[in-house]
mmCIF file with all atom_site columns, C-alpha atoms in Angstrom:
data_model
loop_
_atom_site.group_PDB
_atom_site.id
_atom_site.type_symbol
_atom_site.label_atom_id
_atom_site.label_alt_id
_atom_site.label_comp_id
_atom_site.label_asym_id
_atom_site.label_entity_id
_atom_site.label_seq_id
_atom_site.pdbx_PDB_ins_code
_atom_site.Cartn_x
_atom_site.Cartn_y
_atom_site.Cartn_z
_atom_site.occupancy
_atom_site.B_iso_or_equiv
_atom_site.pdbx_formal_charge
_atom_site.auth_seq_id
_atom_site.auth_comp_id
_atom_site.auth_asym_id
_atom_site.auth_atom_id
_atom_site.pdbx_PDB_model_num
ATOM 1   C CA . GLY A 1 1   ? 178.783 112.583 185.200 1.00 78.00 ? 1   GLY A CA 1
ATOM 2   C CA . VAL A 1 2   ? 176.747 111.155 182.346 1.00 84.00 ? 2   VAL A CA 1
ATOM 3   C CA . CYS A 1 3   ? 177.788 113.805 179.815 1.00 87.00 ? 3   CYS A CA 1
ATOM 4   C CA . VAL A 1 4   ? 181.453 113.099 180.532 1.00 88.00 ? 4   VAL A CA 1
ATOM 5   C CA . LEU A 1 5   ? 180.864 109.378 179.956 1.00 86.00 ? 5   LEU A CA 1
ATOM 6   C CA . VAL A 1 6   ? 179.012 109.995 176.694 1.00 88.00 ? 6   VAL A CA 1
ATOM 7   C CA . VAL A 1 7   ? 181.670 112.390 175.383 1.00 90.00 ? 7   VAL A CA 1
ATOM 8   C CA . SER A 1 8   ? 184.452 110.023 176.500 1.00 89.00 ? 8   SER A CA 1
ATOM 9   C CA . HIS A 1 9   ? 182.735 107.149 174.724 1.00 88.00 ? 9   HIS A CA 1
ATOM 10  C CA . MET A 1 10  ? 182.353 109.176 171.530 1.00 91.00 ? 10  MET A CA 1
ATOM 11  C CA . LEU A 1 11  ? 186.003 110.243 171.640 1.00 92.00 ? 11  LEU A CA 1
ATOM 12  C CA . LEU A 1 12  ? 187.230 106.708 172.262 1.00 89.00 ? 12  LEU A CA 1
ATOM 13  C CA . ARG A 1 13  ? 185.055 105.376 169.421 1.00 90.00 ? 13  ARG A CA 1
ATOM 14  C CA . SER A 1 14  ? 186.491 108.034 167.105 1.00 92.00 ? 14  SER A CA 1
ATOM 15  C CA . VAL A 1 15  ? 190.050 107.175 168.112 1.00 89.00 ? 15  VAL A CA 1
ATOM 16  C CA . SER A 1 16  ? 189.302 103.464 167.687 1.00 85.00 ? 16  SER A CA 1
ATOM 17  C CA . GLN A 1 17  ? 187.882 103.976 164.193 1.00 87.00 ? 17  GLN A CA 1
ATOM 18  C CA . GLY A 1 18  ? 190.796 106.238 163.287 1.00 88.00 ? 18  GLY A CA 1
ATOM 19  C CA . LEU A 1 19  ? 193.304 103.607 164.412 1.00 83.00 ? 19  LEU A CA 1
ATOM 20  C CA . GLN A 1 20  ? 191.419 100.919 162.466 1.00 80.00 ? 20  GLN A CA 1
ATOM 21  C CA . SER A 1 21  ? 191.556 103.091 159.347 1.00 84.00 ? 21  SER A CA 1
ATOM 22  C CA . LEU A 1 22  ? 195.270 103.668 159.903 1.00 83.00 ? 22  LEU A CA 1
ATOM 23  C CA . ASN A 1 23  ? 195.732 99.903  160.246 1.00 77.00 ? 23  ASN A CA 1
ATOM 24  C CA . ASP A 1 24  ? 193.885 99.370  156.956 1.00 77.00 ? 24  ASP A CA 1
ATOM 25  C CA . VAL A 1 25  ? 196.036 101.968 155.191 1.00 80.00 ? 25  VAL A CA 1
ATOM 26  C CA . LEU A 1 26  ? 199.312 100.616 156.569 1.00 78.00 ? 26  LEU A CA 1
ATOM 27  C CA . PHE A 1 27  ? 198.624 97.027  155.586 1.00 77.00 ? 27  PHE A CA 1
ATOM 28  C CA . ALA A 1 28  ? 196.608 97.591  152.389 1.00 78.00 ? 28  ALA A CA 1
ATOM 29  C CA . LYS A 1 29  ? 199.641 97.212  150.144 1.00 80.00 ? 29  LYS A CA 1
ATOM 30  C CA . SER A 1 30  ? 200.568 93.849  151.696 1.00 79.00 ? 30  SER A CA 1
ATOM 31  C CA . ILE A 1 31  ? 197.007 92.538  151.495 1.00 79.00 ? 31  ILE A CA 1
ATOM 32  C CA . GLN A 1 32  ? 196.695 93.654  147.876 1.00 81.00 ? 32  GLN A CA 1
ATOM 33  C CA . LYS A 1 33  ? 199.981 91.953  146.991 1.00 84.00 ? 33  LYS A CA 1
ATOM 34  C CA . LEU A 1 34  ? 198.848 88.699  148.607 1.00 80.00 ? 34  LEU A CA 1
ATOM 35  C CA . SER A 1 35  ? 195.487 88.919  146.828 1.00 79.00 ? 35  SER A CA 1
ATOM 36  C CA . ARG A 1 36  ? 197.171 89.646  143.500 1.00 83.00 ? 36  ARG A CA 1
ATOM 37  C CA . ASN A 1 37  ? 199.497 86.639  143.926 1.00 85.00 ? 37  ASN A CA 1
ATOM 38  C CA . GLN A 1 38  ? 196.541 84.365  144.696 1.00 81.00 ? 38  GLN A CA 1
ATOM 39  C CA . ALA A 1 39  ? 194.635 85.675  141.667 1.00 81.00 ? 39  ALA A CA 1
ATOM 40  C CA . LYS A 1 40  ? 197.694 85.151  139.470 1.00 86.00 ? 40  LYS A CA 1
ATOM 41  C CA . ARG A 1 41  ? 197.978 81.540  140.670 1.00 85.00 ? 41  ARG A CA 1
ATOM 42  C CA . ALA A 1 42  ? 194.280 80.953  139.927 1.00 81.00 ? 42  ALA A CA 1
ATOM 43  C CA . VAL A 1 43  ? 194.483 82.379  136.408 1.00 80.00 ? 43  VAL A CA 1
ATOM 44  C CA . THR A 1 44  ? 197.721 80.484  135.713 1.00 85.00 ? 44  THR A CA 1
ATOM 45  C CA . GLY A 1 45  ? 196.002 77.281  136.817 1.00 82.00 ? 45  GLY A CA 1
ATOM 46  C CA . LEU A 1 46  ? 193.026 78.044  134.585 1.00 78.00 ? 46  LEU A CA 1
ATOM 47  C CA . LEU A 1 47  ? 195.280 78.683  131.588 1.00 78.00 ? 47  LEU A CA 1
ATOM 48  C CA . ALA A 1 48  ? 197.159 75.434  132.248 1.00 83.00 ? 48  ALA A CA 1
ATOM 49  C CA . LEU A 1 49  ? 193.995 73.361  131.767 1.00 78.00 ? 49  LEU A CA 1
ATOM 50  C CA . ASP A 1 50  ? 193.757 71.274  128.608 1.00 82.00 ? 50  ASP A CA 1
ATOM 51  C CA . MET A 1 51  ? 192.226 72.565  125.389 1.00 80.00 ? 51  MET A CA 1
ATOM 52  C CA . GLY A 1 52  ? 189.120 70.397  125.838 1.00 77.00 ? 52  GLY A CA 1
ATOM 53  C CA . PHE A 1 53  ? 188.166 72.358  128.925 1.00 74.00 ? 53  PHE A CA 1
ATOM 54  C CA . HIS A 1 54  ? 188.536 75.679  127.134 1.00 71.00 ? 54  HIS A CA 1
ATOM 55  C CA . VAL A 1 55  ? 186.480 74.512  124.156 1.00 72.00 ? 55  VAL A CA 1
ATOM 56  C CA . LYS A 1 56  ? 183.588 73.366  126.377 1.00 75.00 ? 56  LYS A CA 1
ATOM 57  C CA . ALA A 1 57  ? 183.885 76.173  128.943 1.00 74.00 ? 57  ALA A CA 1
ATOM 58  C CA . ASN A 1 58  ? 181.152 78.689  129.609 1.00 74.00 ? 58  ASN A CA 1
ATOM 59  C CA . TYR A 1 59  ? 183.314 81.770  130.102 1.00 71.00 ? 59  TYR A CA 1
ATOM 60  C CA . GLY A 1 60  ? 180.495 83.894  131.477 1.00 72.00 ? 60  GLY A CA 1
ATOM 61  C CA . SER A 1 61  ? 180.075 81.631  134.477 1.00 74.00 ? 61  SER A CA 1
ATOM 62  C CA . ILE A 1 62  ? 183.833 81.037  134.799 1.00 75.00 ? 62  ILE A CA 1
ATOM 63  C CA . SER A 1 63  ? 184.533 84.777  134.951 1.00 77.00 ? 63  SER A CA 1
ATOM 64  C CA . ARG A 1 64  ? 181.847 85.217  137.635 1.00 78.00 ? 64  ARG A CA 1
ATOM 65  C CA . ILE A 1 65  ? 183.288 82.305  139.620 1.00 77.00 ? 65  ILE A CA 1
ATOM 66  C CA . LEU A 1 66  ? 186.800 83.760  139.350 1.00 79.00 ? 66  LEU A CA 1
ATOM 67  C CA . ASP A 1 67  ? 185.573 87.215  140.341 1.00 81.00 ? 67  ASP A CA 1
ATOM 68  C CA . ARG A 1 68  ? 183.772 85.844  143.395 1.00 81.00 ? 68  ARG A CA 1
ATOM 69  C CA . GLY A 1 69  ? 186.865 83.816  144.279 1.00 80.00 ? 69  GLY A CA 1
ATOM 70  C CA . PHE A 1 70  ? 189.168 86.824  143.987 1.00 82.00 ? 70  PHE A CA 1
ATOM 71  C CA . ARG A 1 71  ? 186.879 88.951  146.157 1.00 83.00 ? 71  ARG A CA 1
ATOM 72  C CA . ALA A 1 72  ? 186.544 86.144  148.715 1.00 83.00 ? 72  ALA A CA 1
ATOM 73  C CA . THR A 1 73  ? 190.318 85.677  148.860 1.00 81.00 ? 73  THR A CA 1
ATOM 74  C CA . HIS A 1 74  ? 190.848 89.387  149.389 1.00 80.00 ? 74  HIS A CA 1
ATOM 75  C CA . THR A 1 75  ? 188.186 89.449  152.122 1.00 81.00 ? 75  THR A CA 1
ATOM 76  C CA . VAL A 1 76  ? 189.649 86.435  153.931 1.00 81.00 ? 76  VAL A CA 1
ATOM 77  C CA . LEU A 1 77  ? 193.195 87.793  153.808 1.00 79.00 ? 77  LEU A CA 1
ATOM 78  C CA . SER A 1 78  ? 192.206 91.257  154.985 1.00 79.00 ? 78  SER A CA 1
ATOM 79  C CA . ARG A 1 79  ? 190.037 89.916  157.802 1.00 79.00 ? 79  ARG A CA 1
ATOM 80  C CA . LEU A 1 80  ? 192.738 87.505  158.889 1.00 79.00 ? 80  LEU A CA 1
ATOM 81  C CA . PHE A 1 81  ? 195.607 89.980  158.947 1.00 78.00 ? 81  PHE A CA 1
ATOM 82  C CA . LEU A 1 82  ? 193.754 93.158  159.884 1.00 77.00 ? 82  LEU A CA 1
ATOM 83  C CA . HIS A 1 83  ? 191.223 91.795  162.365 1.00 79.00 ? 83  HIS A CA 1
ATOM 84  C CA . LEU A 1 84  ? 191.585 88.215  163.593 1.00 83.00 ? 84  LEU A CA 1
ATOM 85  C CA . ILE A 1 85  ? 195.280 88.134  164.427 1.00 82.00 ? 85  ILE A CA 1
ATOM 86  C CA . PRO A 1 86  ? 195.228 91.475  166.306 1.00 83.00 ? 86  PRO A CA 1
ATOM 87  C CA . GLN A 1 87  ? 192.048 90.414  168.143 1.00 86.00 ? 87  GLN A CA 1
ATOM 88  C CA . PHE A 1 88  ? 193.630 87.119  169.146 1.00 89.00 ? 88  PHE A CA 1
ATOM 89  C CA . VAL A 1 89  ? 196.653 88.946  170.559 1.00 89.00 ? 89  VAL A CA 1
ATOM 90  C CA . GLU A 1 90  ? 194.317 91.324  172.383 1.00 89.00 ? 90  GLU A CA 1
ATOM 91  C CA . LEU A 1 91  ? 192.340 88.385  173.815 1.00 91.00 ? 91  LEU A CA 1
ATOM 92  C CA . VAL A 1 92  ? 195.507 86.758  175.135 1.00 93.00 ? 92  VAL A CA 1
ATOM 93  C CA . ILE A 1 93  ? 196.642 90.013  176.769 1.00 93.00 ? 93  ILE A CA 1
ATOM 94  C CA . VAL A 1 94  ? 193.226 90.745  178.304 1.00 92.00 ? 94  VAL A CA 1
ATOM 95  C CA . ALA A 1 95  ? 192.841 87.157  179.561 1.00 93.00 ? 95  ALA A CA 1
ATOM 96  C CA . TYR A 1 96  ? 196.262 87.384  181.166 1.00 93.00 ? 96  TYR A CA 1
ATOM 97  C CA . ILE A 1 97  ? 195.382 90.675  182.874 1.00 93.00 ? 97  ILE A CA 1
ATOM 98  C CA . ILE A 1 98  ? 192.022 89.334  184.072 1.00 93.00 ? 98  ILE A CA 1
ATOM 99  C CA . SER A 1 99  ? 193.686 86.152  185.337 1.00 94.00 ? 99  SER A CA 1
ATOM 100 C CA . ARG A 1 100 ? 196.256 88.143  187.292 1.00 94.00 ? 100 ARG A CA 1
ATOM 101 C CA . ARG A 1 101 ? 193.729 90.580  188.765 1.00 93.00 ? 101 ARG A CA 1
ATOM 102 C CA . ALA A 1 102 ? 190.589 88.457  189.255 1.00 94.00 ? 102 ALA A CA 1
ATOM 103 C CA . GLY A 1 103 ? 191.902 84.901  189.248 1.00 93.00 ? 103 GLY A CA 1
ATOM 104 C CA . PRO A 1 104 ? 192.382 82.167  186.688 1.00 94.00 ? 104 PRO A CA 1
ATOM 105 C CA . ALA A 1 105 ? 188.677 81.207  186.709 1.00 95.00 ? 105 ALA A CA 1
ATOM 106 C CA . MET A 1 106 ? 187.668 84.672  185.529 1.00 94.00 ? 106 MET A CA 1
ATOM 107 C CA . GLY A 1 107 ? 190.378 84.689  182.863 1.00 93.00 ? 107 GLY A CA 1
ATOM 108 C CA . ALA A 1 108 ? 189.249 81.292  181.603 1.00 95.00 ? 108 ALA A CA 1
ATOM 109 C CA . GLY A 1 109 ? 185.617 82.472  181.729 1.00 95.00 ? 109 GLY A CA 1
ATOM 110 C CA . SER A 1 110 ? 186.415 85.479  179.582 1.00 93.00 ? 110 SER A CA 1
ATOM 111 C CA . VAL A 1 111 ? 188.222 83.326  177.015 1.00 94.00 ? 111 VAL A CA 1
ATOM 112 C CA . LEU A 1 112 ? 185.359 80.791  177.057 1.00 96.00 ? 112 LEU A CA 1
ATOM 113 C CA . THR A 1 113 ? 182.857 83.582  176.427 1.00 95.00 ? 113 THR A CA 1
ATOM 114 C CA . VAL A 1 114 ? 184.778 84.865  173.412 1.00 94.00 ? 114 VAL A CA 1
ATOM 115 C CA . VAL A 1 115 ? 185.304 81.332  172.047 1.00 94.00 ? 115 VAL A CA 1
ATOM 116 C CA . SER A 1 116 ? 181.569 80.562  172.458 1.00 96.00 ? 116 SER A CA 1
ATOM 117 C CA . TYR A 1 117 ? 180.694 83.718  170.561 1.00 94.00 ? 117 TYR A CA 1
ATOM 118 C CA . ALA A 1 118 ? 183.188 82.835  167.811 1.00 91.00 ? 118 ALA A CA 1
ATOM 119 C CA . VAL A 1 119 ? 181.747 79.312  167.447 1.00 95.00 ? 119 VAL A CA 1
ATOM 120 C CA . PHE A 1 120 ? 178.196 80.699  167.275 1.00 96.00 ? 120 PHE A CA 1
ATOM 121 C CA . THR A 1 121 ? 179.295 83.222  164.645 1.00 92.00 ? 121 THR A CA 1
ATOM 122 C CA . LEU A 1 122 ? 181.060 80.556  162.559 1.00 90.00 ? 122 LEU A CA 1
ATOM 123 C CA . LEU A 1 123 ? 178.002 78.290  162.613 1.00 93.00 ? 123 LEU A CA 1
ATOM 124 C CA . THR A 1 124 ? 175.734 81.164  161.609 1.00 94.00 ? 124 THR A CA 1
ATOM 125 C CA . VAL A 1 125 ? 178.054 82.244  158.789 1.00 91.00 ? 125 VAL A CA 1
ATOM 126 C CA . ARG A 1 126 ? 178.270 78.667  157.492 1.00 90.00 ? 126 ARG A CA 1
ATOM 127 C CA . LYS A 1 127 ? 174.491 78.492  157.313 1.00 91.00 ? 127 LYS A CA 1
ATOM 128 C CA . ARG A 1 128 ? 174.366 81.818  155.497 1.00 90.00 ? 128 ARG A CA 1
ATOM 129 C CA . ASN A 1 129 ? 177.102 80.683  153.114 1.00 87.00 ? 129 ASN A CA 1
ATOM 130 C CA . SER A 1 130 ? 175.103 77.604  152.176 1.00 88.00 ? 130 SER A CA 1
ATOM 131 C CA . PHE A 1 131 ? 172.317 79.937  151.020 1.00 87.00 ? 131 PHE A CA 1
ATOM 132 C CA . LEU A 1 132 ? 174.835 82.056  149.089 1.00 85.00 ? 132 LEU A CA 1
ATOM 133 C CA . ARG A 1 133 ? 176.337 78.945  147.493 1.00 84.00 ? 133 ARG A CA 1
ATOM 134 C CA . ASP A 1 134 ? 172.878 77.825  146.343 1.00 85.00 ? 134 ASP A CA 1
ATOM 135 C CA . MET A 1 135 ? 172.218 81.291  144.959 1.00 86.00 ? 135 MET A CA 1
ATOM 136 C CA . ASN A 1 136 ? 175.547 81.293  143.078 1.00 80.00 ? 136 ASN A CA 1
ATOM 137 C CA . ASN A 1 137 ? 174.863 77.817  141.656 1.00 81.00 ? 137 ASN A CA 1
ATOM 138 C CA . HIS A 1 138 ? 171.483 78.967  140.366 1.00 82.00 ? 138 HIS A CA 1
ATOM 139 C CA . ASP A 1 139 ? 173.116 82.088  138.922 1.00 79.00 ? 139 ASP A CA 1
ATOM 140 C CA . ASN A 1 140 ? 175.713 79.942  137.116 1.00 74.00 ? 140 ASN A CA 1
ATOM 141 C CA . LYS A 1 141 ? 173.007 77.641  135.703 1.00 77.00 ? 141 LYS A CA 1
ATOM 142 C CA . ALA A 1 142 ? 171.037 80.643  134.437 1.00 72.00 ? 142 ALA A CA 1
ATOM 143 C CA . THR A 1 143 ? 173.820 81.594  132.010 1.00 63.00 ? 143 THR A CA 1
#
């Protein structure tokens, strides 16, 4: 009984992680291309600024800002395409199945639960990001 459940859980977790890794490998090239294009646009915009900016610029802090921006862009793109969109599709499918089997109230309740969790997570991440932004500003001022 219990051993079968534990082994089944371990196997399903392994399969799930394997499929996630496969997803990452299959879409890595696309995500990298999008990230590279965004980075190219940022650098092109930086180079298009007037000479006065470049004379007064603190390139140590600018390079750190660009690096953080490139990493953030890559993270957002990979999370969006590899996690959020597939999870949204999964939520719609599961809510439909729950609605058909247990009634529309249960389907709506399941969607409301996931949306509540997402809102809580977004608020928490925003608060954390404000601390990170302050830390980055202090880091930029230090150089």
